[in-house]
Amino acid sequence: MTATEPASAPTSSGQGLVVLSDVNKWYGELNVLKDIDLTVRKGEVIVVIGPSGAGKSTLCRAINRLETIDRGTITLDGQPLPQEGKALAALRAEVGMVFQSFNLFAHKTILENVTLGPIKVRKKGKAEAETRAKELLDRVGVGHQAAKYPAQLSGGQQQRVAIARALAMDPKVMLFDEPTSALDPEMIKEVLDVMVDLAKQGMTMIVVTHEMGFARTAADRVVFMADGQIVEENSPEEFFTNPQTDRAKDFLSKIL
Ligand code: ADP
Ligand code: MG
């Protein structure tokens, strides 16, 4: 794909909830995102996999505008991502993000962690925000921990709180960047189960993970990235059983 390719390719805007067209980013000389074209439709679950340094985190961070891009466009619901100010804060609420490290506020209770954004950004009343937060904490299985502080919870519980916190903003799409890679093995499943549930309920999701079980169960498409490029894009069945490129074959041979 080249920069001169017309925007009438199947990835053009209009039908996608998140549409990236010819997205490029450089860190100095390093072209960390190269000509990325990706359309994520409403309700779709995309799993992004690829070796370390492929640009997966940068891609996620660009979609909620934690990083700027140097060329190309990203739209959410047909609108270009805002550059600054209130519109940018609103965008961050609409694009929920869950990181490898849970990033909860250590000096706030679990309940406060989940109500803070809705009260400050969404301007919800405290009572309404708390009711909704409790519902969400129940949904991710930590409702009984609402009065505790993050350090009193296990990593798996904290990560489920982080998911509830993102959901409390009523996001249009959820981004997950290796949400289970900092967890002890026994806690991975409880987090993946919450994510599978979300997928079943129709949430649009972009998930960077090497959890192949999750990809097979929940992904509509697997996007394989290497060296800043999308190298392959396929259904999970096809990708795992019949990878097309040497890069993907080599990667899969190392992780499967
Ligand atoms: P991945 O998540 O796939 O491991 P990243 O998106 O984190 O990859 O990084 C892609 C490349 O960009 C890597 O080579 C990384 O070293 C580089 N990189 C990431 N962030 C920065 C930064 N802030 N400044 C310079 N280089 C960076
Ligand atoms: Mg990463």
PDB file of C-alpha atoms and ligand atoms in Angstrom:
ATOM      1  CA  MET A   1       0.000   0.000   0.000  1.00  0.00           C
ATOM      2  CA  THR A   2       1.270   3.457  -0.835  1.00  0.00           C
ATOM      3  CA  ALA A   3       0.488   6.943   0.320  1.00  0.00           C
ATOM      4  CA  THR A   4      -1.099   7.737  -3.022  1.00  0.00           C
ATOM      5  CA  GLU A   5      -3.682   4.985  -2.837  1.00  0.00           C
ATOM      6  CA  PRO A   6      -7.126   6.586  -3.078  1.00  0.00           C
ATOM      7  CA  ALA A   7      -9.300   6.620   0.012  1.00  0.00           C
ATOM      8  CA  SER A   8     -11.956   4.582  -1.800  1.00  0.00           C
ATOM      9  CA  ALA A   9     -10.445   1.283  -0.639  1.00  0.00           C
ATOM     10  CA  PRO A  10     -12.726  -0.982   1.451  1.00  0.00           C
ATOM     11  CA  THR A  11     -11.290   0.684   4.537  1.00  0.00           C
ATOM     12  CA  SER A  12     -12.700   4.133   3.737  1.00  0.00           C
ATOM     13  CA  SER A  13     -14.823   5.882   6.348  1.00  0.00           C
ATOM     14  CA  GLY A  14     -18.577   5.771   6.571  1.00  0.00           C
ATOM     15  CA  GLN A  15     -19.291   2.279   7.832  1.00  0.00           C
ATOM     16  CA  GLY A  16     -16.545   1.831  10.401  1.00  0.00           C
ATOM     17  CA  LEU A  17     -16.773   2.935  14.014  1.00  0.00           C
ATOM     18  CA  VAL A  18     -13.005   3.328  14.124  1.00  0.00           C
ATOM     19  CA  VAL A  19     -11.315   3.931  10.792  1.00  0.00           C
ATOM     20  CA  LEU A  20      -7.581   4.358  10.305  1.00  0.00           C
ATOM     21  CA  SER A  21      -6.441   5.425   6.843  1.00  0.00           C
ATOM     22  CA  ASP A  22      -2.808   5.612   5.821  1.00  0.00           C
ATOM     23  CA  VAL A  23      -1.745   6.208   9.417  1.00  0.00           C
ATOM     24  CA  ASN A  24       1.963   6.893   9.795  1.00  0.00           C
ATOM     25  CA  LYS A  25       4.029   7.825  12.789  1.00  0.00           C
ATOM     26  CA  TRP A  26       7.729   8.337  13.217  1.00  0.00           C
ATOM     27  CA  TYR A  27       9.909   8.429  16.300  1.00  0.00           C
ATOM     28  CA  GLY A  28      12.879  10.218  14.761  1.00  0.00           C
ATOM     29  CA  GLU A  29      14.004   7.898  11.967  1.00  0.00           C
ATOM     30  CA  LEU A  30      11.845   5.005  13.120  1.00  0.00           C
ATOM     31  CA  ASN A  31       8.618   4.636  11.116  1.00  0.00           C
ATOM     32  CA  VAL A  32       6.734   3.050  13.999  1.00  0.00           C
ATOM     33  CA  LEU A  33       3.344   2.977  12.214  1.00  0.00           C
ATOM     34  CA  LYS A  34       3.542   2.427   8.451  1.00  0.00           C
ATOM     35  CA  ASP A  35       0.584   3.032   6.148  1.00  0.00           C
ATOM     36  CA  ILE A  36      -1.922   1.524   8.556  1.00  0.00           C
ATOM     37  CA  ASP A  37      -5.399   0.985   7.106  1.00  0.00           C
ATOM     38  CA  LEU A  38      -7.859  -0.581   9.489  1.00  0.00           C
ATOM     39  CA  THR A  39     -11.620  -0.426   9.806  1.00  0.00           C
ATOM     40  CA  VAL A  40     -13.314  -1.602  12.972  1.00  0.00           C
ATOM     41  CA  ARG A  41     -17.078  -1.933  12.670  1.00  0.00           C
ATOM     42  CA  LYS A  42     -19.511  -1.513  15.521  1.00  0.00           C
ATOM     43  CA  GLY A  43     -19.610  -4.641  17.653  1.00  0.00           C
ATOM     44  CA  GLU A  44     -16.474  -6.096  16.113  1.00  0.00           C
ATOM     45  CA  VAL A  45     -13.672  -7.605  18.190  1.00  0.00           C
ATOM     46  CA  ILE A  46     -10.214  -7.206  16.704  1.00  0.00           C
ATOM     47  CA  VAL A  47      -7.234  -8.975  18.227  1.00  0.00           C
ATOM     48  CA  VAL A  48      -3.881  -7.388  17.414  1.00  0.00           C
ATOM     49  CA  ILE A  49      -0.863  -9.613  17.798  1.00  0.00           C
ATOM     50  CA  GLY A  50       2.765  -9.391  16.805  1.00  0.00           C
ATOM     51  CA  PRO A  51       6.289  -9.299  18.160  1.00  0.00           C
ATOM     52  CA  SER A  52       7.519  -6.808  20.716  1.00  0.00           C
ATOM     53  CA  GLY A  53       8.278  -3.458  19.077  1.00  0.00           C
ATOM     54  CA  ALA A  54       5.748  -4.028  16.263  1.00  0.00           C
ATOM     55  CA  GLY A  55       3.870  -0.828  17.108  1.00  0.00           C
ATOM     56  CA  LYS A  56       0.824  -2.381  18.783  1.00  0.00           C
ATOM     57  CA  SER A  57       0.854  -0.089  21.820  1.00  0.00           C
ATOM     58  CA  THR A  58       1.524   2.950  19.660  1.00  0.00           C
ATOM     59  CA  LEU A  59      -1.497   2.019  17.546  1.00  0.00           C
ATOM     60  CA  CYS A  60      -3.730   1.838  20.634  1.00  0.00           C
ATOM     61  CA  ARG A  61      -2.340   5.070  22.000  1.00  0.00           C
ATOM     62  CA  ALA A  62      -2.935   6.826  18.688  1.00  0.00           C
ATOM     63  CA  ILE A  63      -6.594   5.754  18.682  1.00  0.00           C
ATOM     64  CA  ASN A  64      -7.322   7.522  21.945  1.00  0.00           C
ATOM     65  CA  ARG A  65      -4.974  10.341  21.056  1.00  0.00           C
ATOM     66  CA  LEU A  66      -2.379   9.678  23.737  1.00  0.00           C
ATOM     67  CA  GLU A  67      -0.022   9.876  20.728  1.00  0.00           C
ATOM     68  CA  THR A  68      -0.246  12.133  17.704  1.00  0.00           C
ATOM     69  CA  ILE A  69       0.211  10.755  14.209  1.00  0.00           C
ATOM     70  CA  ASP A  70       2.315  12.337  11.462  1.00  0.00           C
ATOM     71  CA  ARG A  71       0.275  11.354   8.428  1.00  0.00           C
ATOM     72  CA  GLY A  72      -3.118   9.846   7.645  1.00  0.00           C
ATOM     73  CA  THR A  73      -6.411  10.030   9.510  1.00  0.00           C
ATOM     74  CA  ILE A  74      -8.190   8.316  12.344  1.00  0.00           C
ATOM     75  CA  THR A  75     -11.932   8.747  12.723  1.00  0.00           C
ATOM     76  CA  LEU A  76     -14.293   7.664  15.481  1.00  0.00           C
ATOM     77  CA  ASP A  77     -17.914   7.392  14.404  1.00  0.00           C
ATOM     78  CA  GLY A  78     -17.068   9.363  11.271  1.00  0.00           C
ATOM     79  CA  GLN A  79     -15.414  12.251  13.123  1.00  0.00           C
ATOM     80  CA  PRO A  80     -11.677  12.959  13.026  1.00  0.00           C
ATOM     81  CA  LEU A  81     -10.071  12.677  16.444  1.00  0.00           C
ATOM     82  CA  PRO A  82     -10.088  16.036  18.197  1.00  0.00           C
ATOM     83  CA  GLN A  83      -6.739  17.686  18.838  1.00  0.00           C
ATOM     84  CA  GLU A  84      -7.235  19.315  22.225  1.00  0.00           C
ATOM     85  CA  GLY A  85      -9.458  20.786  24.880  1.00  0.00           C
ATOM     86  CA  LYS A  86     -12.879  19.541  25.934  1.00  0.00           C
ATOM     87  CA  ALA A  87     -13.398  17.574  22.743  1.00  0.00           C
ATOM     88  CA  LEU A  88     -10.235  15.599  23.484  1.00  0.00           C
ATOM     89  CA  ALA A  89     -11.398  14.836  27.027  1.00  0.00           C
ATOM     90  CA  ALA A  90     -14.717  13.646  25.608  1.00  0.00           C
ATOM     91  CA  LEU A  91     -12.887  11.434  23.126  1.00  0.00           C
ATOM     92  CA  ARG A  92     -10.885   9.822  25.920  1.00  0.00           C
ATOM     93  CA  ALA A  93     -14.168   8.958  27.614  1.00  0.00           C
ATOM     94  CA  GLU A  94     -15.557   7.440  24.419  1.00  0.00           C
ATOM     95  CA  VAL A  95     -12.473   5.309  23.890  1.00  0.00           C
ATOM     96  CA  GLY A  96     -12.014   3.204  27.010  1.00  0.00           C
ATOM     97  CA  MET A  97      -8.482   2.010  27.567  1.00  0.00           C
ATOM     98  CA  VAL A  98      -7.148  -0.784  29.738  1.00  0.00           C
ATOM     99  CA  PHE A  99      -3.385  -1.132  30.051  1.00  0.00           C
ATOM    100  CA  GLN A 100      -1.044  -3.840  31.197  1.00  0.00           C
ATOM    101  CA  SER A 101      -0.523  -1.962  34.471  1.00  0.00           C
ATOM    102  CA  PHE A 102      -3.863  -1.253  36.067  1.00  0.00           C
ATOM    103  CA  ASN A 103      -3.209   2.422  36.831  1.00  0.00           C
ATOM    104  CA  LEU A 104      -5.854   2.718  39.521  1.00  0.00           C
ATOM    105  CA  PHE A 105      -5.681   5.712  41.856  1.00  0.00           C
ATOM    106  CA  ALA A 106      -3.982   4.254  44.926  1.00  0.00           C
ATOM    107  CA  HIS A 107      -5.467   6.714  47.419  1.00  0.00           C
ATOM    108  CA  LYS A 108      -9.036   6.336  46.268  1.00  0.00           C
ATOM    109  CA  THR A 109     -11.390   3.463  47.015  1.00  0.00           C
ATOM    110  CA  ILE A 110     -12.454   1.041  44.309  1.00  0.00           C
ATOM    111  CA  LEU A 111     -15.846   2.771  44.139  1.00  0.00           C
ATOM    112  CA  GLU A 112     -14.223   6.224  43.876  1.00  0.00           C
ATOM    113  CA  ASN A 113     -11.927   4.972  41.135  1.00  0.00           C
ATOM    114  CA  VAL A 114     -14.983   4.063  39.078  1.00  0.00           C
ATOM    115  CA  THR A 115     -17.124   7.136  39.853  1.00  0.00           C
ATOM    116  CA  LEU A 116     -14.428   9.778  39.378  1.00  0.00           C
ATOM    117  CA  GLY A 117     -14.585   9.970  35.571  1.00  0.00           C
ATOM    118  CA  PRO A 118     -18.379   9.928  35.272  1.00  0.00           C
ATOM    119  CA  ILE A 119     -18.644  12.723  37.872  1.00  0.00           C
ATOM    120  CA  LYS A 120     -15.797  14.896  36.541  1.00  0.00           C
ATOM    121  CA  VAL A 121     -15.999  14.303  32.801  1.00  0.00           C
ATOM    122  CA  ARG A 122     -19.559  13.090  32.214  1.00  0.00           C
ATOM    123  CA  LYS A 123     -20.969  15.486  34.874  1.00  0.00           C
ATOM    124  CA  LYS A 124     -23.078  12.777  36.461  1.00  0.00           C
ATOM    125  CA  GLY A 125     -24.484  13.223  39.952  1.00  0.00           C
ATOM    126  CA  LYS A 126     -22.730  11.315  42.742  1.00  0.00           C
ATOM    127  CA  ALA A 127     -25.669   9.024  43.521  1.00  0.00           C
ATOM    128  CA  GLU A 128     -26.251   8.119  39.897  1.00  0.00           C
ATOM    129  CA  ALA A 129     -22.540   7.526  39.337  1.00  0.00           C
ATOM    130  CA  GLU A 130     -22.351   5.284  42.405  1.00  0.00           C
ATOM    131  CA  THR A 131     -25.352   3.212  41.400  1.00  0.00           C
ATOM    132  CA  ARG A 132     -23.882   2.610  37.974  1.00  0.00           C
ATOM    133  CA  ALA A 133     -20.402   1.934  39.395  1.00  0.00           C
ATOM    134  CA  LYS A 134     -21.799  -0.709  41.738  1.00  0.00           C
ATOM    135  CA  GLU A 135     -23.603  -2.388  38.849  1.00  0.00           C
ATOM    136  CA  LEU A 136     -20.391  -2.473  36.845  1.00  0.00           C
ATOM    137  CA  LEU A 137     -18.301  -3.710  39.767  1.00  0.00           C
ATOM    138  CA  ASP A 138     -20.841  -6.507  40.274  1.00  0.00           C
ATOM    139  CA  ARG A 139     -20.685  -7.320  36.599  1.00  0.00           C
ATOM    140  CA  VAL A 140     -16.899  -7.792  36.723  1.00  0.00           C
ATOM    141  CA  GLY A 141     -17.187  -9.734  39.984  1.00  0.00           C
ATOM    142  CA  VAL A 142     -15.726  -7.291  42.505  1.00  0.00           C
ATOM    143  CA  GLY A 143     -18.860  -5.598  43.843  1.00  0.00           C
ATOM    144  CA  HIS A 144     -18.075  -6.693  47.396  1.00  0.00           C
ATOM    145  CA  GLN A 145     -14.680  -4.914  47.226  1.00  0.00           C
ATOM    146  CA  ALA A 146     -16.086  -1.434  46.534  1.00  0.00           C
ATOM    147  CA  ALA A 147     -14.958   0.131  49.819  1.00  0.00           C
ATOM    148  CA  LYS A 148     -11.396  -1.220  49.659  1.00  0.00           C
ATOM    149  CA  TYR A 149      -8.280   0.410  48.230  1.00  0.00           C
ATOM    150  CA  PRO A 150      -6.490  -0.934  45.137  1.00  0.00           C
ATOM    151  CA  ALA A 151      -3.535  -2.353  47.099  1.00  0.00           C
ATOM    152  CA  GLN A 152      -5.946  -4.586  49.028  1.00  0.00           C
ATOM    153  CA  LEU A 153      -7.004  -6.341  45.824  1.00  0.00           C
ATOM    154  CA  SER A 154      -5.235  -8.962  43.735  1.00  0.00           C
ATOM    155  CA  GLY A 155      -3.875  -8.013  40.318  1.00  0.00           C
ATOM    156  CA  GLY A 156      -6.738  -9.784  38.594  1.00  0.00           C
ATOM    157  CA  GLN A 157      -9.277  -7.937  40.712  1.00  0.00           C
ATOM    158  CA  GLN A 158      -7.561  -4.599  40.060  1.00  0.00           C
ATOM    159  CA  GLN A 159      -7.594  -5.226  36.343  1.00  0.00           C
ATOM    160  CA  ARG A 160     -11.321  -5.996  36.482  1.00  0.00           C
ATOM    161  CA  VAL A 161     -11.824  -2.706  38.344  1.00  0.00           C
ATOM    162  CA  ALA A 162      -9.885  -0.968  35.566  1.00  0.00           C
ATOM    163  CA  ILE A 163     -12.297  -2.484  33.043  1.00  0.00           C
ATOM    164  CA  ALA A 164     -15.304  -1.335  35.110  1.00  0.00           C
ATOM    165  CA  ARG A 165     -13.787   2.136  35.352  1.00  0.00           C
ATOM    166  CA  ALA A 166     -13.482   2.389  31.569  1.00  0.00           C
ATOM    167  CA  LEU A 167     -17.018   1.042  31.076  1.00  0.00           C
ATOM    168  CA  ALA A 168     -18.424   3.634  33.497  1.00  0.00           C
ATOM    169  CA  MET A 169     -17.737   6.296  30.867  1.00  0.00           C
ATOM    170  CA  ASP A 170     -20.046   4.521  28.391  1.00  0.00           C
ATOM    171  CA  PRO A 171     -17.311   4.151  25.784  1.00  0.00           C
ATOM    172  CA  LYS A 172     -18.060   3.480  22.137  1.00  0.00           C
ATOM    173  CA  VAL A 173     -15.007   1.270  21.863  1.00  0.00           C
ATOM    174  CA  MET A 174     -12.680  -0.414  24.329  1.00  0.00           C
ATOM    175  CA  LEU A 175      -8.946  -0.750  23.780  1.00  0.00           C
ATOM    176  CA  PHE A 176      -7.016  -3.365  25.714  1.00  0.00           C
ATOM    177  CA  ASP A 177      -3.224  -3.304  25.572  1.00  0.00           C
ATOM    178  CA  GLU A 178      -1.905  -6.625  26.880  1.00  0.00           C
ATOM    179  CA  PRO A 179      -4.343  -6.549  29.798  1.00  0.00           C
ATOM    180  CA  THR A 180      -3.261  -9.895  31.221  1.00  0.00           C
ATOM    181  CA  SER A 181       0.480  -9.881  30.659  1.00  0.00           C
ATOM    182  CA  ALA A 182       1.323  -8.494  34.105  1.00  0.00           C
ATOM    183  CA  LEU A 183      -0.919 -10.996  35.885  1.00  0.00           C
ATOM    184  CA  ASP A 184      -0.104 -14.222  37.645  1.00  0.00           C
ATOM    185  CA  PRO A 185      -1.333 -17.177  35.576  1.00  0.00           C
ATOM    186  CA  GLU A 186      -4.223 -18.025  37.888  1.00  0.00           C
ATOM    187  CA  MET A 187      -5.675 -14.540  37.458  1.00  0.00           C
ATOM    188  CA  ILE A 188      -5.549 -14.381  33.700  1.00  0.00           C
ATOM    189  CA  LYS A 189      -8.737 -16.350  33.154  1.00  0.00           C
ATOM    190  CA  GLU A 190     -10.893 -14.188  35.422  1.00  0.00           C
ATOM    191  CA  VAL A 191      -9.927 -11.116  33.388  1.00  0.00           C
ATOM    192  CA  LEU A 192     -10.322 -12.849  30.021  1.00  0.00           C
ATOM    193  CA  ASP A 193     -13.756 -14.120  31.092  1.00  0.00           C
ATOM    194  CA  VAL A 194     -14.892 -10.537  31.703  1.00  0.00           C
ATOM    195  CA  MET A 195     -13.560  -9.557  28.273  1.00  0.00           C
ATOM    196  CA  VAL A 196     -15.291 -12.481  26.541  1.00  0.00           C
ATOM    197  CA  ASP A 197     -18.509 -11.438  28.265  1.00  0.00           C
ATOM    198  CA  LEU A 198     -18.114  -7.866  27.041  1.00  0.00           C
ATOM    199  CA  ALA A 199     -17.515  -9.124  23.514  1.00  0.00           C
ATOM    200  CA  LYS A 200     -20.673 -11.241  23.671  1.00  0.00           C
ATOM    201  CA  GLN A 201     -22.656  -8.219  24.770  1.00  0.00           C
ATOM    202  CA  GLY A 202     -21.641  -6.446  21.585  1.00  0.00           C
ATOM    203  CA  MET A 203     -18.895  -4.100  22.760  1.00  0.00           C
ATOM    204  CA  THR A 204     -16.566  -2.947  20.002  1.00  0.00           C
ATOM    205  CA  MET A 205     -13.093  -4.001  21.111  1.00  0.00           C
ATOM    206  CA  ILE A 206      -9.501  -3.722  19.961  1.00  0.00           C
ATOM    207  CA  VAL A 207      -7.410  -6.106  22.009  1.00  0.00           C
ATOM    208  CA  VAL A 208      -3.641  -6.465  21.951  1.00  0.00           C
ATOM    209  CA  THR A 209      -2.972  -9.881  23.443  1.00  0.00           C
ATOM    210  CA  HIS A 210      -1.066 -13.079  22.943  1.00  0.00           C
ATOM    211  CA  GLU A 211      -3.831 -15.079  24.593  1.00  0.00           C
ATOM    212  CA  MET A 212      -4.705 -17.340  21.707  1.00  0.00           C
ATOM    213  CA  GLY A 213      -7.668 -18.860  23.528  1.00  0.00           C
ATOM    214  CA  PHE A 214      -9.224 -15.428  23.751  1.00  0.00           C
ATOM    215  CA  ALA A 215      -8.477 -14.723  20.099  1.00  0.00           C
ATOM    216  CA  ARG A 216     -10.090 -17.982  19.006  1.00  0.00           C
ATOM    217  CA  THR A 217     -13.147 -17.532  21.212  1.00  0.00           C
ATOM    218  CA  ALA A 218     -13.863 -13.841  20.879  1.00  0.00           C
ATOM    219  CA  ALA A 219     -12.096 -12.316  17.881  1.00  0.00           C
ATOM    220  CA  ASP A 220     -13.860 -11.578  14.638  1.00  0.00           C
ATOM    221  CA  ARG A 221     -10.511 -10.781  13.053  1.00  0.00           C
ATOM    222  CA  VAL A 222      -6.872 -11.134  13.920  1.00  0.00           C
ATOM    223  CA  VAL A 223      -4.530  -8.368  12.825  1.00  0.00           C
ATOM    224  CA  PHE A 224      -0.875  -9.395  12.774  1.00  0.00           C
ATOM    225  CA  MET A 225       1.588  -6.500  13.026  1.00  0.00           C
ATOM    226  CA  ALA A 226       5.346  -6.476  12.571  1.00  0.00           C
ATOM    227  CA  ASP A 227       7.746  -3.567  12.082  1.00  0.00           C
ATOM    228  CA  GLY A 228       4.959  -0.991  12.200  1.00  0.00           C
ATOM    229  CA  GLN A 229       2.900  -2.642   9.474  1.00  0.00           C
ATOM    230  CA  ILE A 230      -0.205  -4.754   9.281  1.00  0.00           C
ATOM    231  CA  VAL A 231       1.273  -7.868   7.725  1.00  0.00           C
ATOM    232  CA  GLU A 232      -1.814 -10.098   7.830  1.00  0.00           C
ATOM    233  CA  GLU A 233      -5.458  -9.691   8.650  1.00  0.00           C
ATOM    234  CA  ASN A 234      -7.668 -12.762   8.802  1.00  0.00           C
ATOM    235  CA  SER A 235     -10.250 -14.736  10.743  1.00  0.00           C
ATOM    236  CA  PRO A 236      -8.752 -16.435  13.812  1.00  0.00           C
ATOM    237  CA  GLU A 237      -9.252 -19.915  12.284  1.00  0.00           C
ATOM    238  CA  GLU A 238      -7.426 -18.966   9.102  1.00  0.00           C
ATOM    239  CA  PHE A 239      -4.714 -17.022  10.851  1.00  0.00           C
ATOM    240  CA  PHE A 240      -3.802 -19.726  13.344  1.00  0.00           C
ATOM    241  CA  THR A 241      -4.132 -22.740  11.055  1.00  0.00           C
ATOM    242  CA  ASN A 242      -2.997 -21.206   7.804  1.00  0.00           C
ATOM    243  CA  PRO A 243      -0.792 -18.123   8.280  1.00  0.00           C
ATOM    244  CA  GLN A 244       0.135 -16.598   4.925  1.00  0.00           C
ATOM    245  CA  THR A 245       3.481 -14.937   5.553  1.00  0.00           C
ATOM    246  CA  ASP A 246       6.829 -16.136   6.871  1.00  0.00           C
ATOM    247  CA  ARG A 247       6.698 -13.410   9.531  1.00  0.00           C
ATOM    248  CA  ALA A 248       3.433 -14.751  10.899  1.00  0.00           C
ATOM    249  CA  LYS A 249       4.544 -18.396  10.663  1.00  0.00           C
ATOM    250  CA  ASP A 250       7.741 -17.574  12.496  1.00  0.00           C
ATOM    251  CA  PHE A 251       5.884 -15.620  15.191  1.00  0.00           C
ATOM    252  CA  LEU A 252       3.299 -18.363  15.704  1.00  0.00           C
ATOM    253  CA  SER A 253       5.977 -21.044  15.936  1.00  0.00           C
ATOM    254  CA  LYS A 254       7.443 -19.138  18.881  1.00  0.00           C
ATOM    255  CA  ILE A 255       4.269 -18.577  20.858  1.00  0.00           C
ATOM    256  CA  LEU A 256       2.103 -21.640  20.179  1.00  0.00           C
TER     257      LEU A 256
HETATM  258  P1  ADP B   1       4.678  -2.991  20.815  1.00  0.00           P
HETATM  259  O1  ADP B   1       3.568  -2.518  21.687  1.00  0.00           O
HETATM  260  O2  ADP B   1       4.196  -3.737  19.596  1.00  0.00           O
HETATM  261  O3  ADP B   1       5.702  -3.793  21.555  1.00  0.00           O
HETATM  262  P2  ADP B   1       5.390  -0.180  20.684  1.00  0.00           P
HETATM  263  O4  ADP B   1       4.250   0.485  20.012  1.00  0.00           O
HETATM  264  O5  ADP B   1       5.484  -0.063  22.156  1.00  0.00           O
HETATM  265  O6  ADP B   1       5.438  -1.715  20.221  1.00  0.00           O
HETATM  266  O7  ADP B   1       6.750   0.359  20.089  1.00  0.00           O
HETATM  267  C1  ADP B   1       7.039   0.349  18.716  1.00  0.00           C
HETATM  268  C2  ADP B   1       8.422   0.902  18.484  1.00  0.00           C
HETATM  269  O8  ADP B   1       8.455   2.275  18.824  1.00  0.00           O
HETATM  270  C3  ADP B   1       9.497   0.220  19.317  1.00  0.00           C
HETATM  271  O9  ADP B   1      10.660   0.102  18.528  1.00  0.00           O
HETATM  272  C4  ADP B   1       9.723   1.191  20.458  1.00  0.00           C
HETATM  273  O10 ADP B   1      11.024   1.101  20.950  1.00  0.00           O
HETATM  274  C5  ADP B   1       9.459   2.522  19.786  1.00  0.00           C
HETATM  275  N1  ADP B   1       8.941   3.536  20.714  1.00  0.00           N
HETATM  276  C6  ADP B   1       7.825   3.428  21.457  1.00  0.00           C
HETATM  277  N2  ADP B   1       7.591   4.557  22.164  1.00  0.00           N
HETATM  278  C7  ADP B   1       8.616   5.405  21.853  1.00  0.00           C
HETATM  279  C8  ADP B   1       8.959   6.748  22.247  1.00  0.00           C
HETATM  280  N3  ADP B   1       8.184   7.434  23.096  1.00  0.00           N
HETATM  281  N4  ADP B   1      10.072   7.288  21.711  1.00  0.00           N
HETATM  282  C9  ADP B   1      10.837   6.588  20.845  1.00  0.00           C
HETATM  283  N5  ADP B   1      10.567   5.346  20.410  1.00  0.00           N
HETATM  284  C10 ADP B   1       9.480   4.748  20.913  1.00  0.00           C
HETATM  285 MG    MG B   2       3.116  -2.915  23.648  1.00  0.00          MG
END
